[in-house]
Short mmCIF file of C-alpha atoms in Angstrom, two decimals:
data_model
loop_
_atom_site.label_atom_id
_atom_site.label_comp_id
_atom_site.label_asym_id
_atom_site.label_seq_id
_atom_site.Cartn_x
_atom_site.Cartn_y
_atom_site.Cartn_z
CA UNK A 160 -198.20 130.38 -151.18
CA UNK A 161 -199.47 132.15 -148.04
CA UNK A 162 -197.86 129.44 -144.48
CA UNK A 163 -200.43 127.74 -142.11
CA UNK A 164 -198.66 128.75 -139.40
CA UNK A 165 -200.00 131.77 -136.76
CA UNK A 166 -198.50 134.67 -136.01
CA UNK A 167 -198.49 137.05 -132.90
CA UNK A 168 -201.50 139.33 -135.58
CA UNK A 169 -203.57 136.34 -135.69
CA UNK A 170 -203.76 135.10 -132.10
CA UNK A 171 -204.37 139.00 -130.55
CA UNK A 172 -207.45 139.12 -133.23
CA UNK A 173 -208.93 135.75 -132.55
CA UNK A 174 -208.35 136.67 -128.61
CA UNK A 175 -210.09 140.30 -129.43
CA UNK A 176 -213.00 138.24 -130.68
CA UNK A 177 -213.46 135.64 -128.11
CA UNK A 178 -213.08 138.73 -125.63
CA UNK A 179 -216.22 140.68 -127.62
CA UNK A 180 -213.81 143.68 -129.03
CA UNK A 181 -214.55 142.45 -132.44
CA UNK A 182 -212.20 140.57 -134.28
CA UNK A 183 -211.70 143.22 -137.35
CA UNK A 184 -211.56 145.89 -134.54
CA UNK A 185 -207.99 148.08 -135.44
CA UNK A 186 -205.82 147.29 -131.90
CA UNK A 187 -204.41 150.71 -131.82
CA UNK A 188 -208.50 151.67 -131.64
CA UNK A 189 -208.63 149.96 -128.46
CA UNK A 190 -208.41 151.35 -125.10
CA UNK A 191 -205.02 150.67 -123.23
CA UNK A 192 -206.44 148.13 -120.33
CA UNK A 193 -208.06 146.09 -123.59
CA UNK A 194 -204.70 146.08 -125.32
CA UNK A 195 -203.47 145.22 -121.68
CA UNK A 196 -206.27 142.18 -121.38
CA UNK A 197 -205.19 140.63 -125.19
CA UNK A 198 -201.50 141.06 -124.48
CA UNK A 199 -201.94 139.57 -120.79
CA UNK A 200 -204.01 136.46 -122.42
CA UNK A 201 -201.78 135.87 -125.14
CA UNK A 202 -198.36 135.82 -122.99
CA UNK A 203 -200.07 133.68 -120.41
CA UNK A 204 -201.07 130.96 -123.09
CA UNK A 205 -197.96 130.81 -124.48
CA UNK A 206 -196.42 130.28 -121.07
CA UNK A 207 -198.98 127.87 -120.47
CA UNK A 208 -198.30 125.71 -123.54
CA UNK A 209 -194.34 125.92 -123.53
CA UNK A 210 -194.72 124.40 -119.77
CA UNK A 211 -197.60 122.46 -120.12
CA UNK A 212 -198.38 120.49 -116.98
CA UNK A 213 -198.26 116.62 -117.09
CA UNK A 214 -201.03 114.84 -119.29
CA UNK A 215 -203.20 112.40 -116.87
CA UNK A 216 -201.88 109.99 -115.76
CA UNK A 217 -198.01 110.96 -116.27
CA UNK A 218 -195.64 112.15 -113.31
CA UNK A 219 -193.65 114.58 -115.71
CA UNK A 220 -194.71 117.69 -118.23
CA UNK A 221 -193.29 117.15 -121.86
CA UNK A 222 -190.09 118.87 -122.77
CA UNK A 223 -190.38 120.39 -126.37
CA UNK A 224 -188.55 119.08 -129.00
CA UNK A 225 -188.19 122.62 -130.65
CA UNK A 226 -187.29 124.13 -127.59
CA UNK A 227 -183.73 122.30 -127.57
CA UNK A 228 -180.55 123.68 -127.59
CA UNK A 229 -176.74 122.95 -128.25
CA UNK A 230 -174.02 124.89 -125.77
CA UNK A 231 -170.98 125.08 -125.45
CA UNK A 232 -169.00 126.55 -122.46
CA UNK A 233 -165.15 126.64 -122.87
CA UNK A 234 -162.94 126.22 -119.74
CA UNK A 235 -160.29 129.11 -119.06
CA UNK A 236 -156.36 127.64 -118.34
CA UNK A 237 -154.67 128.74 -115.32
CA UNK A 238 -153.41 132.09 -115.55
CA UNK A 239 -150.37 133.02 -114.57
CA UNK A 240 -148.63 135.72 -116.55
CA UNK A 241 -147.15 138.59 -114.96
CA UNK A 242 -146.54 139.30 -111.16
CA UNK A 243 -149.07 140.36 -108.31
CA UNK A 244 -148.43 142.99 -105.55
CA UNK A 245 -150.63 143.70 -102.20
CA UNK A 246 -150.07 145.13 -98.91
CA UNK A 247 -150.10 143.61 -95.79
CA UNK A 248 -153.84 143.38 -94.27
CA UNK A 249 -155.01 144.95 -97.54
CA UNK A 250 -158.00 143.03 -99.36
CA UNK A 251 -156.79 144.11 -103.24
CA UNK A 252 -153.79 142.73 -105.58
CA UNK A 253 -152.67 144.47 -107.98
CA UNK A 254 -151.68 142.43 -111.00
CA UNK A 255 -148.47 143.33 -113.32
CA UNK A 256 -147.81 142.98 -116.71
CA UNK A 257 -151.24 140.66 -117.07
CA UNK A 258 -154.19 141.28 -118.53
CA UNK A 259 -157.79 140.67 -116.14
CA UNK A 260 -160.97 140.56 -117.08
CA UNK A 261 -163.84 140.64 -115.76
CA UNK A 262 -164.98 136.72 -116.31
CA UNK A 263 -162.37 136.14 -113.33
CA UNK A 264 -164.98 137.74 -110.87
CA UNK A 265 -165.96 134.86 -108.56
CA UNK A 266 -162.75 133.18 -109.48
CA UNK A 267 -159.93 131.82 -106.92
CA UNK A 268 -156.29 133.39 -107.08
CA UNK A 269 -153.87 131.72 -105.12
CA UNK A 270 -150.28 133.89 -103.85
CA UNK A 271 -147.46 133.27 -101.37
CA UNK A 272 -149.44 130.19 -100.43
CA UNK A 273 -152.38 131.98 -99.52
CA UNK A 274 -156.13 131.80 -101.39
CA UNK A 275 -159.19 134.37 -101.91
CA UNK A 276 -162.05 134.61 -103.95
CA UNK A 277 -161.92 137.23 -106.40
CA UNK A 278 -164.96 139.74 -105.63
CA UNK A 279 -164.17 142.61 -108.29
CA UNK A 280 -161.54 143.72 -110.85
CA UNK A 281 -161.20 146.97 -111.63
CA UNK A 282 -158.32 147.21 -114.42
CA UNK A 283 -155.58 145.89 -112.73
CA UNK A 284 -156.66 145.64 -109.44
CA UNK A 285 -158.19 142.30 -107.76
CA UNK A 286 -160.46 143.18 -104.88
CA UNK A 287 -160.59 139.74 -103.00
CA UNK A 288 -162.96 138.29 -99.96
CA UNK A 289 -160.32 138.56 -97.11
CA UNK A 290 -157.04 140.48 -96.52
CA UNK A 291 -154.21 139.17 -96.66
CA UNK A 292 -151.96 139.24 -93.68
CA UNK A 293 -148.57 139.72 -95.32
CA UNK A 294 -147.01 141.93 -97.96
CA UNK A 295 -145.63 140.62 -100.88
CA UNK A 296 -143.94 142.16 -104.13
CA UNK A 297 -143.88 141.30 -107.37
CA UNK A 298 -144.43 137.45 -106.55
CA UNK A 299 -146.22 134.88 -108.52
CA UNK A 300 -149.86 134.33 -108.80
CA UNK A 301 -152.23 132.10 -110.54
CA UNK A 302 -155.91 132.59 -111.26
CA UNK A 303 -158.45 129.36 -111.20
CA UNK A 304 -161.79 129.77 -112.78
CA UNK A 305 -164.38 127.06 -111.53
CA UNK A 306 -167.49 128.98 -112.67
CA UNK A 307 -168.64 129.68 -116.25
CA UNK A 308 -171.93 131.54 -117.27
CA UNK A 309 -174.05 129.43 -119.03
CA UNK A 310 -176.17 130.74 -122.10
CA UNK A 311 -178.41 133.63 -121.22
CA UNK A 312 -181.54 131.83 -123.04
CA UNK A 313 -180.37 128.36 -120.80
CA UNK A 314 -183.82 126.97 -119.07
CA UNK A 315 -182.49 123.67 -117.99
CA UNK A 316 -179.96 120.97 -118.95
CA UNK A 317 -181.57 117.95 -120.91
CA UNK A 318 -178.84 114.55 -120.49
CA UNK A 319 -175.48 114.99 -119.69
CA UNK A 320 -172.49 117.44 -120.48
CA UNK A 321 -169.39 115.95 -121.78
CA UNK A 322 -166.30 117.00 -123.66
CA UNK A 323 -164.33 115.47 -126.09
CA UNK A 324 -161.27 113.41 -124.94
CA UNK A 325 -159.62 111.35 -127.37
CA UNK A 326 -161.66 108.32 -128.92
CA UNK A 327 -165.30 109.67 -127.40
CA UNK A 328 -167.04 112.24 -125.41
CA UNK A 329 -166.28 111.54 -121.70
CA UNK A 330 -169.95 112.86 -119.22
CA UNK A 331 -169.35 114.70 -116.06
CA UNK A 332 -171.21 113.99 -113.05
CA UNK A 333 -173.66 116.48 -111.88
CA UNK A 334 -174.06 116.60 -108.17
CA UNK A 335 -175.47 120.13 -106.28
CA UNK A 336 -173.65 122.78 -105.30
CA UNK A 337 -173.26 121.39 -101.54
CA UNK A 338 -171.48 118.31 -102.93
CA UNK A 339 -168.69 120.59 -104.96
CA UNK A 340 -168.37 122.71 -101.98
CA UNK A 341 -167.60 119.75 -99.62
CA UNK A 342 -164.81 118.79 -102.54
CA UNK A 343 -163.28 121.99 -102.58
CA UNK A 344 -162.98 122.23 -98.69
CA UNK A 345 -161.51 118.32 -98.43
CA UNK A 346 -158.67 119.19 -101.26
CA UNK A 347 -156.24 121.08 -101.36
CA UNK A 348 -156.45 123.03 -105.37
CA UNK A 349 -156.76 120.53 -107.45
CA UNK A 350 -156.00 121.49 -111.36
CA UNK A 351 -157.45 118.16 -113.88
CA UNK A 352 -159.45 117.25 -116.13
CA UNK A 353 -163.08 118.08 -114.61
CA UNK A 354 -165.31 115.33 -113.25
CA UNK A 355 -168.09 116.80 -111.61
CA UNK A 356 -170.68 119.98 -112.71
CA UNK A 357 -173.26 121.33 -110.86
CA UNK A 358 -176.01 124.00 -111.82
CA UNK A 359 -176.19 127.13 -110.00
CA UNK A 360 -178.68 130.20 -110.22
CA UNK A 361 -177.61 133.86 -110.48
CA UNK A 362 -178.94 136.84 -110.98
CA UNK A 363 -177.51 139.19 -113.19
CA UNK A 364 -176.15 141.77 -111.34
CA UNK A 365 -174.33 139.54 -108.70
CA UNK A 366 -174.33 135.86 -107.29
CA UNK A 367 -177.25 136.36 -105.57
CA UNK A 368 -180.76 135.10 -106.29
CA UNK A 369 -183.59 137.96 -105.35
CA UNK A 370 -186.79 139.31 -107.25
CA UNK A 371 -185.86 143.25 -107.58
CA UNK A 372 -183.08 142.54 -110.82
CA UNK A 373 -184.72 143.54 -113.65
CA UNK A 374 -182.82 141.17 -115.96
CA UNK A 375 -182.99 137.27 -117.03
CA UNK A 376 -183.08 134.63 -114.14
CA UNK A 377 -179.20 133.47 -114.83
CA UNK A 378 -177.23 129.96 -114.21
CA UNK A 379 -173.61 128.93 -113.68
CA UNK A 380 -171.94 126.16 -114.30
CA UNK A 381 -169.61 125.01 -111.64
CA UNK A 382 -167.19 122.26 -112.09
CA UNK A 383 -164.83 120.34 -110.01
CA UNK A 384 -161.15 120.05 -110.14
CA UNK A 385 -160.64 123.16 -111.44
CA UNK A 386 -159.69 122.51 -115.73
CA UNK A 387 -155.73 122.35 -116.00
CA UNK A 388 -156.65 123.64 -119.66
CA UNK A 389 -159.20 124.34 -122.29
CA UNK A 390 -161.99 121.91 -122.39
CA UNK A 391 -165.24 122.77 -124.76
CA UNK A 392 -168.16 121.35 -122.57
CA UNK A 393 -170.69 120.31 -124.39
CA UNK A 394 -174.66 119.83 -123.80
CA UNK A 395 -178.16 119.81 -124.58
CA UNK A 396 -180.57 122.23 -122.61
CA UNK A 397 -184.39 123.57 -122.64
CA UNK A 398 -184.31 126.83 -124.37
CA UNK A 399 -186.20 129.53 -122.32
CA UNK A 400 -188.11 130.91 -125.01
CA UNK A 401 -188.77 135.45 -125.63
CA UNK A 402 -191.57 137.12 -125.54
CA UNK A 403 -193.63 137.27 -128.99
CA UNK A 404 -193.61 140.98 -129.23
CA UNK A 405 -190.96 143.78 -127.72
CA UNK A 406 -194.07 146.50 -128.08
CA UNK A 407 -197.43 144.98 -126.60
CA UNK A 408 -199.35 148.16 -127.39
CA UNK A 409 -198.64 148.88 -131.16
CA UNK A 410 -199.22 146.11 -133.85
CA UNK A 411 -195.71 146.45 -135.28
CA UNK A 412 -194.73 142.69 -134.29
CA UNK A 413 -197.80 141.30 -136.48
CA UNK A 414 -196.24 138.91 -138.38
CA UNK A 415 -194.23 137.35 -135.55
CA UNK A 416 -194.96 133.55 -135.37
CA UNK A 417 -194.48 132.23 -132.29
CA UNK A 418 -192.24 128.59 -131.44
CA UNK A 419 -193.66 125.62 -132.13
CA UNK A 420 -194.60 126.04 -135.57
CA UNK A 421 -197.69 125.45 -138.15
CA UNK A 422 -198.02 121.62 -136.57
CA UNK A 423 -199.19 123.29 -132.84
CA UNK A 424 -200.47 126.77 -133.89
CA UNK A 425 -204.24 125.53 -133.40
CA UNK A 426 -203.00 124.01 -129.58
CA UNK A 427 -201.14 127.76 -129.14
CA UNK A 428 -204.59 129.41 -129.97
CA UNK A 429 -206.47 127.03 -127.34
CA UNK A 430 -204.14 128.03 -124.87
CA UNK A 431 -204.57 131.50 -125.50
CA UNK A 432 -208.56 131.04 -125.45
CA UNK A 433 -208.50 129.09 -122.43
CA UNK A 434 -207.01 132.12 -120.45
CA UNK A 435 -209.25 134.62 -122.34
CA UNK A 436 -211.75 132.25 -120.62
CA UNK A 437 -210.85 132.44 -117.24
CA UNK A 438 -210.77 136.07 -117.45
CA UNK A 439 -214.33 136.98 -119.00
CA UNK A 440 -215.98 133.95 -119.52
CA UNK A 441 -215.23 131.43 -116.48
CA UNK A 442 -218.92 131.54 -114.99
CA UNK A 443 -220.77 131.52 -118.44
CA UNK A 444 -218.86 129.02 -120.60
CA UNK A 445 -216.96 126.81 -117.66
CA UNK A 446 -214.33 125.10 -118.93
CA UNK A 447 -215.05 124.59 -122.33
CA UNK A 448 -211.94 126.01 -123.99
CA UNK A 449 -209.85 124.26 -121.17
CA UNK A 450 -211.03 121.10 -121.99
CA UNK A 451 -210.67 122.11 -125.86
CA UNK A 452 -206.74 123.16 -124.78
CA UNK A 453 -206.12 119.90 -123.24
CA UNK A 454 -207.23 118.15 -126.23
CA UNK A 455 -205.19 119.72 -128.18
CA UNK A 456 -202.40 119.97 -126.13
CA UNK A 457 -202.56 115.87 -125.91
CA UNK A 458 -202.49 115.98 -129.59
CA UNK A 459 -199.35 118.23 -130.18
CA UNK A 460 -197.12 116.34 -127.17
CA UNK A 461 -198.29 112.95 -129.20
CA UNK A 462 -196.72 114.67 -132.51
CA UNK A 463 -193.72 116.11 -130.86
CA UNK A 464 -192.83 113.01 -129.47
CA UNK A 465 -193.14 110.69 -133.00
CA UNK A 466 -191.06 113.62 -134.06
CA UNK A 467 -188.24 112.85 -131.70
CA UNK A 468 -188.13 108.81 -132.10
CA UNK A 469 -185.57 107.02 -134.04
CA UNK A 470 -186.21 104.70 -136.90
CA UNK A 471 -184.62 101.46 -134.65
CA UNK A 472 -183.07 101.19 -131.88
CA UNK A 473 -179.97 99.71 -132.93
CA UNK A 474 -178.55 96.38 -133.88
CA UNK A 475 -179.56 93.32 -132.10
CA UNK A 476 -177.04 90.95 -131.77
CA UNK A 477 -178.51 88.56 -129.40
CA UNK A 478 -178.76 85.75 -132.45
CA UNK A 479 -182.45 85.24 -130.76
CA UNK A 480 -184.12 84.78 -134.10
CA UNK A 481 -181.30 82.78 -136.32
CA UNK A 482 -182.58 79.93 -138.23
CA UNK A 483 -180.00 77.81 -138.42
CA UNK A 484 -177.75 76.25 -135.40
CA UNK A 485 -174.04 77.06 -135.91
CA UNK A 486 -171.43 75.01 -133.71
CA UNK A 487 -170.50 76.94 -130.60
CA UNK A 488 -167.93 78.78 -130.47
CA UNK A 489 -166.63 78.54 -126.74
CA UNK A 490 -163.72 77.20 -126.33
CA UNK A 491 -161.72 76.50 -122.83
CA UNK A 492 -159.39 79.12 -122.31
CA UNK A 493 -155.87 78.00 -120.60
CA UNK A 494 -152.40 78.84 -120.08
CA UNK A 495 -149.02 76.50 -120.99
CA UNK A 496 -146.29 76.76 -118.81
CA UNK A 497 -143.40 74.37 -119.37
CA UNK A 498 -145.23 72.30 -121.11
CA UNK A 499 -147.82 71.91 -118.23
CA UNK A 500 -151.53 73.49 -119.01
CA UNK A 501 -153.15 75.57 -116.40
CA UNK A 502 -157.07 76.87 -116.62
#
């Protein structure tokens, strides 16, 4: 039995329509700024309905249910194995008998009581972010890691991140970046269980944030003391969602059905109208397919959120609607003491 739900073949003909090409029109028969116009109103809509902005009268835009994930980001142990080696005012270690990788870029390695940040590694070689004034042979080192990349689809954390200790799952506190930096300049290296987290943007070719990397915007997760072991940190987060289609100008990604589902493919389609709208149609039709998108829209953030709520919210133990009066049980609690009471 043929599924209710659209796919990337329907929404490019019903936007070919409402744009006059003709919906039966073959797409590869199309000129490439036409392709470029259904492609360009089709992205756009389903940007604009996987951020909606806040309903009327609400301060905040609906998170998606379906657009939750579950990570996971595993804390690295100290390392310590082998020896480290460097020359006096020279800015690299060499490492001995370990093995480094390249996750300990941005990392802290401590030596002969001295500490840098870890810039590169290049096999066995550490480049760091300061010389270091004296020589030193074959001494011990350890390696800290603080920062962790967090999943390259993350789009935002939803609630708390925790990790299991014992009876339960014990939260961390997330603070900014500023506050863990003012922690790691009042302490001296602190290994421990980590308390604190904060969320920091990358890109993905270095620790910088700028608008000429072609990748993914990327986060880190940085945490405070720095984990005396392996911890599995656990949380929710928004999922930041692919494109629909890897090749805009062929129709080999026809049968791709975009997030969300048969139960908001008609409030997908409004959004997708309400761009073509704006772009051929704003001064003829004003509005009309907005206002149809917002209805909608209202519609599918009602659903989502029935979706999401519980069947109670727990047990009730307040006694507030018992029948019957049962004796109290408070009693006066005191201590005996050679045969003397005391409250």
């Amino acid at each position: 039995m043929a599924s209710l739900q659209i796919t990337f073949g329907d929404l490019r003909a019903e936007v070919q329509r409402y744009m006059g090409f003709g919906r039966s029109t073959n797409y590869d028969s199309l000129t490439t700024g036409q392709q470029g116009d259904v492609v360009a109103c089709i992205e756009r809509g389903l940007r604009q309905f996987y951020a909606p902005a806040p309903l009327p009268n609400e301060s905040s835009a609906h998170e998606w249910s379906f657009l939750r994930g579950m990570g996971v980001v595993s804390t690295r142990a100290p390392y310590t194995v082998g020896t480290a080696t460097n020359s006096a005012g020279a800015a690299v270690v060499a490492i001995i008998d370990g093995v480094m990788q390249t996750v300990y870029e941005g990392q802290i390695i401590t030596l002969a009581g001295e500490t840098r940040r870890i810039l590169d590694v290049a096999g066995q070689n550490l480049t760091v972010d300061a010389s270091i004034a004296s020589a030193n042979t074959t001494v011990a080192y350890e390696i800290l890691s603080g920062t962790y990349d967090l999943p390259a689809d993350f789009g935002g954390l939803r609630g708390s991140i925790s990790y299991r200790d014992g009876d339960g799952y014990m939260p961390l506190r997330l603070v900014n970046e500023s506050a863990l930096a003012m922690m790691r300049s009042q302490e001296s290296i602190r290994k421990d269980t980590p308390e604190y987290a904060a969320i920091v943007p990358k890109s993905t070719t270095d620790n910088s944030v700028d608008n000429d990397s072609t990748g993914e915007q990327q986060f880190v997760l940085s945490i405070w003391p720095y984990p005396d072991k392996v911890y599995d940190l656990v949380f929710s987060y928004t999922v930041a969602i692919n494109n629909i289609t890897d090749n805009p100008a062929s129709n080999a990604d026809d049968n791709n059905i975009p997030a969300g589902g048969m139960f908001h493919s008609e409030t997908i389609l409004a959004s997708c109208l309400a761009v073509a709208e704006q772009m051929v149609d704003e001064f003829n039709n004003p509005g009309k397919m907005q206002a149809k998108y917002q209805e909608r829209l209202a519609g599918s953030i009602s659903f989502d959120r029935r979706q999401m709520l519980p069947d109670g919210f727990g047990y009730n133990a307040d006694n507030s609607d018992r029948q019957t009066q049962l004796p109290s049980r408070r009693r006066l609690q005191t201590v005996s003491y050679r045969d003397s009471i005391y409250p």
